[in-house]
Coordinates of C-alpha atoms in Angstrom, one line a residue:
F134 CA -9.2 -12.3 15.6
H135 CA -6.9 -9.4 15.0
V136 CA -7.8 -5.9 13.8
Q137 CA -6.0 -4.8 10.7
Y138 CA -5.9 -1.7 8.6
G139 CA -7.3 -2.5 5.1
P140 CA -6.6 0.1 2.5
V141 CA -7.9 -1.6 -0.7
G142 CA -4.9 -0.6 -2.8
P143 CA -2.7 2.4 -3.6
Q144 CA -4.8 3.1 -6.8
W145 CA -7.8 3.8 -4.6
I146 CA -6.3 5.7 -1.7
G147 CA -4.0 8.8 -1.6
D148 CA -0.4 8.9 -0.4
E149 CA -1.3 11.0 2.6
S150 CA -3.8 8.4 3.8
L151 CA -1.4 5.5 3.2
A152 CA 1.3 7.3 5.1
A153 CA -1.1 8.0 8.0
I154 CA -2.1 4.3 8.0
A155 CA 1.6 3.3 8.1
K156 CA 2.2 5.6 11.0
L157 CA -0.8 4.3 13.0
S158 CA 0.3 0.7 12.2
G159 CA 3.7 1.5 13.6
E160 CA 2.3 3.0 16.8
S161 CA -0.4 0.3 17.4
G162 CA 1.3 -2.8 16.0
H163 CA -1.9 -3.5 13.9
R164 CA -1.1 -5.1 10.6
I165 CA -1.9 -3.7 7.1
H166 CA -3.5 -5.9 4.4
M167 CA -3.5 -4.4 1.0
H168 CA -4.0 -5.5 -2.6
L169 CA -1.2 -4.5 -5.0
L170 CA -0.6 -4.9 -8.8
E171 CA -3.2 -7.6 -9.3
T172 CA -3.8 -6.7 -12.9
V173 CA -1.9 -5.5 -15.9
W174 CA -3.8 -2.2 -15.7
Q175 CA -2.9 -1.7 -12.1
R176 CA 0.7 -2.2 -13.0
E177 CA 0.5 0.2 -15.9
W178 CA -1.1 2.8 -13.6
A179 CA 1.6 2.3 -10.9
D180 CA 4.4 2.6 -13.5
S181 CA 3.0 5.9 -14.7
E182 CA 1.9 7.3 -11.3
Y183 CA 5.1 6.5 -9.3
Q184 CA 7.8 7.8 -11.5
P185 CA 10.8 7.7 -11.4
E186 CA 11.2 5.7 -8.2
G187 CA 8.5 3.1 -8.6
I188 CA 5.7 2.1 -6.4
M189 CA 7.7 -0.1 -4.0
D190 CA 10.2 2.6 -3.2
R191 CA 7.3 5.1 -2.7
L192 CA 5.5 2.7 -0.3
D193 CA 8.8 2.2 1.5
K194 CA 9.4 5.9 1.9
M195 CA 5.8 6.3 3.3
G196 CA 6.5 3.6 5.9
V197 CA 4.0 1.2 4.4
L198 CA 6.5 -1.6 3.8
S199 CA 7.2 -3.4 7.1
P200 CA 6.9 -6.8 8.7
R201 CA 3.3 -5.8 9.5
L202 CA 2.3 -5.6 5.8
T203 CA 0.5 -8.4 3.9
L204 CA 0.2 -7.8 0.2
Y205 CA -2.3 -9.8 -2.0

């Protein structure tokens, strides 16, 4: 088995924690598994919370988006 970081989703964890996980993932090579935009309500939250750039740009700037990330 492989150890992975598992933040449940951006709506349940702060940006600072996500950025820290991304940094640790980059240093260790451990993957990240996270749920993202699974419901209409999560999409509405993301659209209002991550303005104007959008959630994907924000995750990218934090270093979360990488080949080590799996989104569900």
